[in-house]
Coordinates of C-alpha atoms and ligand atoms in Angstrom, one line a residue:
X1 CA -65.1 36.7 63.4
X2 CA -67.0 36.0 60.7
X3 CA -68.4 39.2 59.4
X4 CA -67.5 42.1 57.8
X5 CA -68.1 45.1 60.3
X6 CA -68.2 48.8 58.9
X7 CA -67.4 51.0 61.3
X8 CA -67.9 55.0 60.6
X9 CA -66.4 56.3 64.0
X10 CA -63.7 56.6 66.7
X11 CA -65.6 55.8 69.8
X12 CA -67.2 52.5 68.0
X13 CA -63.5 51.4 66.6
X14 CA -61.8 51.8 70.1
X15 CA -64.7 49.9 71.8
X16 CA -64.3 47.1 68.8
X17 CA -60.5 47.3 69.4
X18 CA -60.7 46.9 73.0
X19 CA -62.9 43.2 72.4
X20 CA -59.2 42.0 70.6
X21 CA -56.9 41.5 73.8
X22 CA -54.2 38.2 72.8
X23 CA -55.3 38.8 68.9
X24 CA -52.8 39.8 66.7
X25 CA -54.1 43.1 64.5
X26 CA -53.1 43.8 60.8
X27 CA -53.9 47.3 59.7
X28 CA -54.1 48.3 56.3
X29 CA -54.6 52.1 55.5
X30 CA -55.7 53.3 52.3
X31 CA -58.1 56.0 50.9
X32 CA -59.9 53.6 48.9
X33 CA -61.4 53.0 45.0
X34 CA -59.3 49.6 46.0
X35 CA -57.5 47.9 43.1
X36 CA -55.0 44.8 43.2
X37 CA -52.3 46.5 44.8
X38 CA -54.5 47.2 48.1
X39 CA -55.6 43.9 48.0
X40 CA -52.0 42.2 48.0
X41 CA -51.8 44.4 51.2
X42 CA -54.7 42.9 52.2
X43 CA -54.2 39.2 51.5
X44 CA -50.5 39.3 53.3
X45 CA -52.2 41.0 56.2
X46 CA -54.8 38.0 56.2
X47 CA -52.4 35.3 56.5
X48 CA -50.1 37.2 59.3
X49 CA -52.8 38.0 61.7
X50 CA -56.3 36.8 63.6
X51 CA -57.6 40.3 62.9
X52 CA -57.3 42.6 59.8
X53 CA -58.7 46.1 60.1
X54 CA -58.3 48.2 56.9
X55 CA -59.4 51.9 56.7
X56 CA -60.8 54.2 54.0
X57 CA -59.7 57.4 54.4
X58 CA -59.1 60.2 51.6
X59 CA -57.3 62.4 54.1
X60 CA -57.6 66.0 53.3
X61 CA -54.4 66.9 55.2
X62 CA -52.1 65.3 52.7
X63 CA -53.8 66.9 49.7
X64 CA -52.7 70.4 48.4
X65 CA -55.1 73.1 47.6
X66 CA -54.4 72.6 43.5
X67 CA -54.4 68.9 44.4
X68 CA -57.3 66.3 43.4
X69 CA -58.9 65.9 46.6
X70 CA -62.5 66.6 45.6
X71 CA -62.7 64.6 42.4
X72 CA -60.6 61.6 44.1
X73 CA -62.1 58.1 42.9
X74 CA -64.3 56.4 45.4
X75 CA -66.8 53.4 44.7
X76 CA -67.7 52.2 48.8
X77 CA -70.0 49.4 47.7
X78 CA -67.3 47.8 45.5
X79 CA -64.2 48.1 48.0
X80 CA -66.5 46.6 50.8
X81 CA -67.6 43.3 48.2
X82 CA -63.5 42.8 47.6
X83 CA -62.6 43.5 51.1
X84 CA -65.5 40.9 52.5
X85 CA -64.3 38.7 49.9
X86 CA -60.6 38.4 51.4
X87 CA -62.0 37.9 55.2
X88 CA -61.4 41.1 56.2
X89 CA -62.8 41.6 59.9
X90 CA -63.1 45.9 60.3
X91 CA -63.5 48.2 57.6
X92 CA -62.7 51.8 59.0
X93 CA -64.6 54.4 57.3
X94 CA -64.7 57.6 59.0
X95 CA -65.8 61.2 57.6
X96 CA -63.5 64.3 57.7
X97 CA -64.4 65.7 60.5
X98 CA -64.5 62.5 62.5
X99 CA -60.4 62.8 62.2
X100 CA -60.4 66.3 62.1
X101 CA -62.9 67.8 64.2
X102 CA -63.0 71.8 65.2
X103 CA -60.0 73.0 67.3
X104 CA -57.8 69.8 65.9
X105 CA -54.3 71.0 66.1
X106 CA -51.3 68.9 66.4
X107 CA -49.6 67.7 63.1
X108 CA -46.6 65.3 62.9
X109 CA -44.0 66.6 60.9
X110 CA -41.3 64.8 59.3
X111 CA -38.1 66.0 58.4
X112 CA -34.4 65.3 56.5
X113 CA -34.0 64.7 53.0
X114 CA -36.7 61.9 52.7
X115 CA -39.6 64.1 53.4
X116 CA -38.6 67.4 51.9
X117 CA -37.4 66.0 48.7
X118 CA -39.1 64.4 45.2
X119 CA -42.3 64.0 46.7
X120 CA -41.5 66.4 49.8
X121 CA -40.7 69.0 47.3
X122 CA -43.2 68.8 44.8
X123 CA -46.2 68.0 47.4
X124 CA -45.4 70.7 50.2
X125 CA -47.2 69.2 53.3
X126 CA -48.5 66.1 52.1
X127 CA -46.1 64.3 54.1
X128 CA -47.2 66.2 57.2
X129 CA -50.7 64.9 56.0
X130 CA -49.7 61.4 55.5
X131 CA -47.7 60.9 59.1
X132 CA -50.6 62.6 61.2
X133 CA -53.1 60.7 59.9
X134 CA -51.2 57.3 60.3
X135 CA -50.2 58.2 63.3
X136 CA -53.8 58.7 64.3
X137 CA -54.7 55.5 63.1
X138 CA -51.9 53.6 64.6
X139 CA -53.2 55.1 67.7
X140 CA -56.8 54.1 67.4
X141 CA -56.1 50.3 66.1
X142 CA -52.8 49.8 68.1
X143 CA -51.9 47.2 65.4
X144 CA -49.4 44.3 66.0
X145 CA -48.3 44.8 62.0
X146 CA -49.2 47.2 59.3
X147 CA -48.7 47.3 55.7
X148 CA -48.3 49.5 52.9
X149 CA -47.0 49.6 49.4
X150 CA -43.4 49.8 48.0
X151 CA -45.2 52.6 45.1
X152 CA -45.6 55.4 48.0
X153 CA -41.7 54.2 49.0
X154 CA -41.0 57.2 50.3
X155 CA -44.5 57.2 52.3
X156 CA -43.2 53.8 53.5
X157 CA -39.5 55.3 54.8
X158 CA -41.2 57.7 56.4
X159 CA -43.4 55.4 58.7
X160 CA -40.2 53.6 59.2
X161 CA -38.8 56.7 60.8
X162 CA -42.3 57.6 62.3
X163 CA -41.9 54.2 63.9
X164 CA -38.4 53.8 65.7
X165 CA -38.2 57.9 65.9
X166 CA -41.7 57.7 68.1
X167 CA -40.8 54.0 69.7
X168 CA -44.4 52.9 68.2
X169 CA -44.4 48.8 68.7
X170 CA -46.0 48.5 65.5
X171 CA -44.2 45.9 62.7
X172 CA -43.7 47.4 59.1
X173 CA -44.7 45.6 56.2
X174 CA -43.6 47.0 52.9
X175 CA -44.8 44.6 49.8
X176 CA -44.0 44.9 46.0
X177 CA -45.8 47.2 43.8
X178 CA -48.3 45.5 41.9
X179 CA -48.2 45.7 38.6
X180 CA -50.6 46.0 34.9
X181 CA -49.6 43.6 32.4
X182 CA -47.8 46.4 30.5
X183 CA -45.7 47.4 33.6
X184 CA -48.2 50.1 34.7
X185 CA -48.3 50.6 38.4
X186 CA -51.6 49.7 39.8
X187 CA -53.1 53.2 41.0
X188 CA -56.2 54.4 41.9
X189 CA -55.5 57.6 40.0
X190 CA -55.3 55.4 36.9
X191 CA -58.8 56.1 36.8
X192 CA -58.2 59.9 35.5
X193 CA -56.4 58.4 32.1
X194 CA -58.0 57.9 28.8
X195 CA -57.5 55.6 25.9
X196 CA -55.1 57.6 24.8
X197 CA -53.3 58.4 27.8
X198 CA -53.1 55.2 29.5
X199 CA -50.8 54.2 26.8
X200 CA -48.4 56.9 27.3
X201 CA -48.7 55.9 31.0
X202 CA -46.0 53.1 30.5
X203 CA -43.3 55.3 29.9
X204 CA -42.9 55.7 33.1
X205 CA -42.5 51.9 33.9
X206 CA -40.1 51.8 30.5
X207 CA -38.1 55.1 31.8
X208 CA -37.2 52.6 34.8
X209 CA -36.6 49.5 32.8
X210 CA -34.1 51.6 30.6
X211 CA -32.5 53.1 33.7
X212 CA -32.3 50.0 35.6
X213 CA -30.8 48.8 32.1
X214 CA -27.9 51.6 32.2
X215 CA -27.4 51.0 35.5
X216 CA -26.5 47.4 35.9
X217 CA -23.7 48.5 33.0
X218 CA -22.3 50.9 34.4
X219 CA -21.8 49.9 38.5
X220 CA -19.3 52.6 40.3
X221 CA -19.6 55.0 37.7
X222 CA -21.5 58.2 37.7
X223 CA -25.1 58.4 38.0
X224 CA -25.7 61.0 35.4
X225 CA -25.6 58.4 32.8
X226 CA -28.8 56.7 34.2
X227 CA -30.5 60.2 34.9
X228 CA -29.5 60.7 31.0
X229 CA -30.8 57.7 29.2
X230 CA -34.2 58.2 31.5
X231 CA -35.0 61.6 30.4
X232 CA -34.4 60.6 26.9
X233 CA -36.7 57.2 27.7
X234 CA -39.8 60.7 28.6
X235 CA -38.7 62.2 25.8
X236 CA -40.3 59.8 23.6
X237 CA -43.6 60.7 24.8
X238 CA -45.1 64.1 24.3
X239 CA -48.2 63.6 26.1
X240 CA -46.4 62.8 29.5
X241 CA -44.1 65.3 31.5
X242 CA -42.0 64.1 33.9
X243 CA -41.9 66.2 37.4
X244 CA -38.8 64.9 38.4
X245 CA -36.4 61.4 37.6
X246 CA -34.0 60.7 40.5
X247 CA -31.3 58.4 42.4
X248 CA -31.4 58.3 45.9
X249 CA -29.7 56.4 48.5
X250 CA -33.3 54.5 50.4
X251 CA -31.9 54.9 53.8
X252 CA -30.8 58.9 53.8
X253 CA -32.5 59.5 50.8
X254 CA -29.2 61.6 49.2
X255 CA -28.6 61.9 45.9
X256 CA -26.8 59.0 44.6
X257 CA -23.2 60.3 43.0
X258 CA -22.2 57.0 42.1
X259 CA -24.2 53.9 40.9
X260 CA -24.0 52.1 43.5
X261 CA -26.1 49.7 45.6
X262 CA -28.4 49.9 47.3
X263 CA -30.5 52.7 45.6
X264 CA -34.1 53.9 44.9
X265 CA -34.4 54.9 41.0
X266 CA -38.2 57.1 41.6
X267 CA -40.0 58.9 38.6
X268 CA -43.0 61.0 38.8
X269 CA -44.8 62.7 35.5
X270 CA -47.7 64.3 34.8
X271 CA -49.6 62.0 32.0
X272 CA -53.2 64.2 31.0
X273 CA -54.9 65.1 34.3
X274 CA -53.2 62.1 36.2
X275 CA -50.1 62.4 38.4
X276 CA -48.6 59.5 38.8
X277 CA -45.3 58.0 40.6
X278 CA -43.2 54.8 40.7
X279 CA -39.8 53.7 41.5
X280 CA -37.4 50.3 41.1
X281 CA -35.2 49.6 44.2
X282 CA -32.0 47.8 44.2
X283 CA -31.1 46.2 47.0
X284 CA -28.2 46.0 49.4
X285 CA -27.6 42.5 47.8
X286 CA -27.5 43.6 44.4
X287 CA -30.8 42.4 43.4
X288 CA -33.9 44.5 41.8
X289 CA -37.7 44.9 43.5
X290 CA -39.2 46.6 40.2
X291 CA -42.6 45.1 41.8
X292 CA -45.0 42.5 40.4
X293 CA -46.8 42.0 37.0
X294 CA -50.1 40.8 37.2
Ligands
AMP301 P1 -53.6 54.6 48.6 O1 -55.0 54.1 48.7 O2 -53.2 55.0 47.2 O3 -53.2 55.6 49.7 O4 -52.7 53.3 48.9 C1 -52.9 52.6 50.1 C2 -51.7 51.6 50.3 O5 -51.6 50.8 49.2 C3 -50.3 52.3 50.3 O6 -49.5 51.7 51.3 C4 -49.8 52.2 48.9 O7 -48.4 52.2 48.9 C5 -50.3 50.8 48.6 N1 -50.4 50.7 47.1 C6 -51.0 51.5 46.2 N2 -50.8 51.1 45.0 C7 -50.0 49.9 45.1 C8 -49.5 49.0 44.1 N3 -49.7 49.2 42.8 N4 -48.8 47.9 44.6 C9 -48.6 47.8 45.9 N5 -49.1 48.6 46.9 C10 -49.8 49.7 46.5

């Protein structure tokens, strides 16, 4: 195909879906204002697949009613110049209601330790939100791979689960965070800090470096030492206020005792009006993703 088709409902994306019979489909979800993280999602999708179908979506279900829903970045215009630019074939753009029309009623809800924790517990329903709508679009665009972002990590274990707990034949793609030259993780919520704040934004990315740091010194022991030296690492900066540091095991998603691998280091903080998250994963072989600097 060789252009970009925008596509604003269900009925036109199922009949575009249903030209694509022995194609293979990479679907890339996002809610938009795309930034360099998106479009490493993008680019990997390009080179797996004959057909790459992302979707704009700011998904209402995942937001909370004190949550940033109505001011979220979006710039339409700009996403679709980027998104042409990569050879993507379907842009999936639908309204609110088109997902969630009168009567809609059935939810997907997620439970255990990796959904009711961190995020779980500080953004009641948002995974609820999150699985619904992908499931929805997995549904609609019956893709042979989809991709998403090692930042939302536990976003991605949750479609994991979603996956093999639903027996969806879809193929999981989790890439590296991508990464500001100062460690920052690429967000679209990065929008919402100022001079000022964007600065303080790094401790977040340093908080992770310093606990990755403790960690590799002190393997077997207990993990309150990390938890330690990263709440001093937020205590440096006034403006930011972390809404929780923690070590988790990426599988279960329990509290890591003991610093062992393989293990999820994950930060959240309030920094001015943004709220933003990240996290540095050790592997089962003992090495590091902390993500990408561009
Ligand atoms: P969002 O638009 O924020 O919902 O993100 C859409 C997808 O892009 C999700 O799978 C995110 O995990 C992924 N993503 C967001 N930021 C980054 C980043 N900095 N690096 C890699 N992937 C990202």
């Amino acid at each position: 195909m060789l252009e970009l088709q925008v596509i604003n409902n269900i009925q036109e994306l199922v009949q575009k879906r249903a030209q694509f019979t022995s194609q293979s489909i990479g679907l890339v979800p996002t809610m938009g204002y795309l930034h360099e993280g998106h479009l490493s999602l993008v680019r990997k999708a390009r080179a797996d697949n004959d057909i790459v179908i992302v979707s704009i979506f700011v998904n209402p279900a995942q937001f909370g009613p004190k949550e940033d829903l109505d001011n979220y970045p979006s710039d339409i215009p700009n996403d679709l110049k980027k998104l042409k630019k990569l050879g993507v074939d379907v842009v999936f753009i639908p309204t609110a209601n088109e997902m969630y029309p009168p009567g809609f009623s059935t939810f997907v809800n997620p439970k255990g330790h990796v959904a009711t924790e961190a995020e779980g517990a500080k953004r009641p329903g948002h995974f609820e939100g999150m699985a619904t709508i992908v499931l929805k679009l997995f549904q609609l665009v019956q893709p042979t791979n989809a991709y998403f972002g090692q930042k939302d990590v536990q976003q991605a274990i949750i479609v994991a689960n979603l996956i093999k707990d639903l027996h969806l034949a879809v193929n999981l793609n989790v890439m590296p965070t991508i990464r500001e030259k100062d460690g920052l993780a690429m967000s679209s919520r990065n929008k919402y800090l100022t001079l000022k704040t964007r600065k303080s934004a790094t401790i977040l990315y340093k908080a992770l470096q310093k606990g990755k740091e403790v960690f590799e010194e002190n393997l077997n022991k207990e993990s309150t030492i990390v938890y330690l030296s990263m709440v001093q690492s937020f205590s440096m900066e006034h403006d930011v206020k972390p809404d929780y540091i923690e070590i988790r095991h990426p599988i279960t998603f329990a509290v890591l005792s003991k610093l062992t691998a393989p293990a999820l280091l994950l930060v959240a903080a309030k920094v001015g009006k943004a709220r933003l998250i990240d996290n540095f994963y050790l592997q089962e072989n003992n090495e590091w993703n902390t993500g990408v600097i561009l």
